[in-house]
mmCIF file of C-alpha atoms (C1' of nucleotides) in Angstrom:
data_model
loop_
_atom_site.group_PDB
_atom_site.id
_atom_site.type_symbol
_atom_site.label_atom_id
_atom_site.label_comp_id
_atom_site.label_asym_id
_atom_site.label_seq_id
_atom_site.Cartn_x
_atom_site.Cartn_y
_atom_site.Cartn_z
ATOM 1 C CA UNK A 1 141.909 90.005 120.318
ATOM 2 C CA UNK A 2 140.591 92.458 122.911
ATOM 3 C CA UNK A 3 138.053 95.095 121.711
ATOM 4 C CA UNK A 4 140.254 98.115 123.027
ATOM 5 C CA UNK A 5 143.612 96.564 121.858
ATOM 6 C CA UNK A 6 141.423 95.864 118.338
ATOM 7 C CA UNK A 7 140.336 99.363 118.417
ATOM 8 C CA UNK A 8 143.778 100.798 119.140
ATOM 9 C CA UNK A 9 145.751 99.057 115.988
ATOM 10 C CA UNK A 10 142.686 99.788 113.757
ATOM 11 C CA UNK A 11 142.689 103.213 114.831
ATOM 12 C CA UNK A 12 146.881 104.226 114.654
ATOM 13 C CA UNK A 13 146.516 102.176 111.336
ATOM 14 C CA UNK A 14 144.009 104.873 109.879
ATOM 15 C CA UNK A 15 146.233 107.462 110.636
ATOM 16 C CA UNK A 16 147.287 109.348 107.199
ATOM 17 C CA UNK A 17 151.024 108.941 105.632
ATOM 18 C CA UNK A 18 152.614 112.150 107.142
ATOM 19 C CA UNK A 19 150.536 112.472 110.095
ATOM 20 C CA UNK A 20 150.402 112.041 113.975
ATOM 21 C CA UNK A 21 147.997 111.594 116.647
ATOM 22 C CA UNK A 22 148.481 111.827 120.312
ATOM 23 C CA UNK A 23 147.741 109.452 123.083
ATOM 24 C CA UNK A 24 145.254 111.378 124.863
ATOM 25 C CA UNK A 25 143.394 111.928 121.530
ATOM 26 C CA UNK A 26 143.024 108.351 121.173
ATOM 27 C CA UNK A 27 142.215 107.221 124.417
ATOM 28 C CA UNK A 28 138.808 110.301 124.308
ATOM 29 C CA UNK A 29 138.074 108.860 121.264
ATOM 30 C CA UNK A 30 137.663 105.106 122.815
ATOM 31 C CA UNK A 31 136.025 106.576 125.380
ATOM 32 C CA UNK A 32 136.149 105.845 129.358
ATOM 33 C CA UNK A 33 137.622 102.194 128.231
ATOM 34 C CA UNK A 34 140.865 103.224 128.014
ATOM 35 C CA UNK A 35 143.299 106.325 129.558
ATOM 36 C CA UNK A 36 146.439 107.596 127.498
ATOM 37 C CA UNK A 37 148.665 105.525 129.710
ATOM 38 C CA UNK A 38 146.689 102.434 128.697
ATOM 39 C CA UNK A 39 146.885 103.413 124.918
ATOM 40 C CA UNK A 40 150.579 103.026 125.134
ATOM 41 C CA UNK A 41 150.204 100.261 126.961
ATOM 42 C CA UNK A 42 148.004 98.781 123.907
ATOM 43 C CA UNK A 43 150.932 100.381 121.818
ATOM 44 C CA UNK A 44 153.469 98.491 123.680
ATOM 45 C CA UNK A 45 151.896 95.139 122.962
ATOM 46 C CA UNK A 46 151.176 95.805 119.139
ATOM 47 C CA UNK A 47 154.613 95.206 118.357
ATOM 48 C CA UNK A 48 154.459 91.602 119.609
ATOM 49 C CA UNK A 49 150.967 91.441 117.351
ATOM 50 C CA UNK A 50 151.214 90.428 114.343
ATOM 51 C CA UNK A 51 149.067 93.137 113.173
ATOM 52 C CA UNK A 52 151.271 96.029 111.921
ATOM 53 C CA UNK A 53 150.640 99.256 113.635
ATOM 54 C CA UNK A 54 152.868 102.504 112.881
ATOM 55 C CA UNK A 55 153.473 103.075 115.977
ATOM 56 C CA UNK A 56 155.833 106.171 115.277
ATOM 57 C CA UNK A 57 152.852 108.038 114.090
ATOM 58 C CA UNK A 58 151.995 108.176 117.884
ATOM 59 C CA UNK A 59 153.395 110.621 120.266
ATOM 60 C CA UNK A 60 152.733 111.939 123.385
ATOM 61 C CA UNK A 61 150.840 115.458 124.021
ATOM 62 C CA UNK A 62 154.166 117.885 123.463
ATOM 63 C CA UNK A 63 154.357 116.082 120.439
ATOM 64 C CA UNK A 64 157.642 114.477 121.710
ATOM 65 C CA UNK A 65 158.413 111.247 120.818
ATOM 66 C CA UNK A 66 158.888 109.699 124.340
ATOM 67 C CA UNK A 67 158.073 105.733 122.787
ATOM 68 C CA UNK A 68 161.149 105.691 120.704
ATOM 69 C CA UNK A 69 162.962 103.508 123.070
ATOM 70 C CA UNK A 70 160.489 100.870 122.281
ATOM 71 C CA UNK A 71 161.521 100.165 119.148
ATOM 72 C CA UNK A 72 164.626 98.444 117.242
ATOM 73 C CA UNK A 73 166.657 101.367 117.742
ATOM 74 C CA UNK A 74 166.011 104.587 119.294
ATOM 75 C CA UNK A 75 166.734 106.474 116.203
ATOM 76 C CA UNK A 76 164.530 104.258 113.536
ATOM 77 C CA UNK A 77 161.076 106.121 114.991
ATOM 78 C CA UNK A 78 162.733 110.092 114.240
ATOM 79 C CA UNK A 79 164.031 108.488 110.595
ATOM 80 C CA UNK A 80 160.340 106.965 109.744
ATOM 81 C CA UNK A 81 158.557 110.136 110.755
ATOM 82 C CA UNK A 82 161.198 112.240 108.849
ATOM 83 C CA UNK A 83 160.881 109.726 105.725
ATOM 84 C CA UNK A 84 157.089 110.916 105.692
ATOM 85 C CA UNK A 85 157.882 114.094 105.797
ATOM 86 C CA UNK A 86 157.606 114.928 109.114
ATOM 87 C CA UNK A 87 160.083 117.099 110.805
ATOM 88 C CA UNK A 88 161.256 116.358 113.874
ATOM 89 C CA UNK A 89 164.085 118.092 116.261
ATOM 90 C CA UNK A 90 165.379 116.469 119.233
ATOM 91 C CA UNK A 91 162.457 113.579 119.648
ATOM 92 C CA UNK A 92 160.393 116.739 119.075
ATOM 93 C CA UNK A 93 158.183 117.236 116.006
ATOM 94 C CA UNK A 94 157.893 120.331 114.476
ATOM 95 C CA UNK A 95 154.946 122.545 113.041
ATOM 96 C CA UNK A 96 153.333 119.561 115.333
ATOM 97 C CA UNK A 97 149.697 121.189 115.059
ATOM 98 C CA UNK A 98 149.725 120.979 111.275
ATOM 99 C CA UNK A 99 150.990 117.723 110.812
ATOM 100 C CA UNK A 100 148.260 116.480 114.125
ATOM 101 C CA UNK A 101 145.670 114.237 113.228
ATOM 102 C CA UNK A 102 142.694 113.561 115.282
ATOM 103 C CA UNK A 103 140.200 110.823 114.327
ATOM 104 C CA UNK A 104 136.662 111.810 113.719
ATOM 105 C CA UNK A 105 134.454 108.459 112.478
ATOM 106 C CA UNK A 106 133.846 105.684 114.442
ATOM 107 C CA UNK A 107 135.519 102.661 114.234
ATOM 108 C CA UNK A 108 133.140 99.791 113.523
ATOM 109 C "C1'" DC B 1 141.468 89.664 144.413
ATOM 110 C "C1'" DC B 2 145.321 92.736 145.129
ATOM 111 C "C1'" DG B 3 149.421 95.195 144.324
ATOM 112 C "C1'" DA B 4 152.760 96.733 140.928
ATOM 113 C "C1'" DT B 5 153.779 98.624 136.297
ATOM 114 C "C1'" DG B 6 153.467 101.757 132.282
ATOM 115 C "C1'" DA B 7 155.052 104.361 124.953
ATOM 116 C "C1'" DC B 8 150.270 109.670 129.570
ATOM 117 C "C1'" DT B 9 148.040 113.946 131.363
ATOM 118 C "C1'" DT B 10 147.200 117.570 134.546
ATOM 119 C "C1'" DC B 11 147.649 120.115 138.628
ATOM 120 C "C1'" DT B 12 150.713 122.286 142.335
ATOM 121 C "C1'" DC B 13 154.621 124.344 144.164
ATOM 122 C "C1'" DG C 1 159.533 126.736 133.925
ATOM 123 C "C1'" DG C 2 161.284 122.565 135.973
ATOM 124 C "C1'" DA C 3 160.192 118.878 139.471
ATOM 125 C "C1'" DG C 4 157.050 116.180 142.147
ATOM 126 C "C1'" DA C 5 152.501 114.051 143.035
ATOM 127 C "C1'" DA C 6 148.043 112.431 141.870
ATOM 128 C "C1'" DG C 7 144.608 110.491 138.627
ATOM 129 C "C1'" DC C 8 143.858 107.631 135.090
ATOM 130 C "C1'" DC C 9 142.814 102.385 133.188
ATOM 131 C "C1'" DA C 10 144.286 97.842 131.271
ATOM 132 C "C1'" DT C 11 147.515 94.075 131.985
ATOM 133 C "C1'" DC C 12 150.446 90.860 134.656
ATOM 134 C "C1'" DG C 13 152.207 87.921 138.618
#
DNA sequence: CCGATGACTTCTC
DNA sequence: GGAGAAGCCATCG
């Protein structure tokens, strides 16, 4: 497995139950290795891994959930993020700045 | 190696 | 404030 992709899963997969984190967020905390768009590129492949990664816990900068045609069906990423307890309106979540997590330690 | 693609972001108009 | 263009970087053919 690739360091970034590696970094990626091991990173979404810290994320708390009941919180997101955005693309951008992720790709400054990788560093210059890797831009948002390559994040959900990474994203994109970590469903063929067979490393789980809660994907729905990662949304773009509006905090609108612009990956949910990625998965099974387009619906199943608003109904996981709502069964966490995270609102969301219209592929948008709500009160997105309190439930926003950004990482802060290092990944090894 | 080079061009095309993408679950993004930011700037301009 | 909506639409278009550019910048961004890893992956694929």
């Amino acid at each position: 497995m690739n360091d970034f992709y590696e970094k990626v899963y091991r990173l979404v997969a810290k994320i708390p139950r009941g919180k997101v984190c955005t693309y951008g967020d992720i790709a400054t905390f990788l560093g210059t290795k890797g831009s948002a768009r390559t994040v959900g590129y990474a994203m994109n492949h970590a469903q063929s891994s067979t490393f789980y990664v809660p994907a729905h816990r990662v949304v773009n900068r509006n905090g609108l959930l612009t990956g949910k045609h990625h998965f099974e069906s387009p619906t199943m990423m608003q109904e996981l993020l709502e069964s966490e307890g995270i609102k969301v309106i219209q592929d948008q979540i709500q009160d997105f700045e309190k439930v926003r997590w950004i990482p802060k330690l290092k990944i090894k």
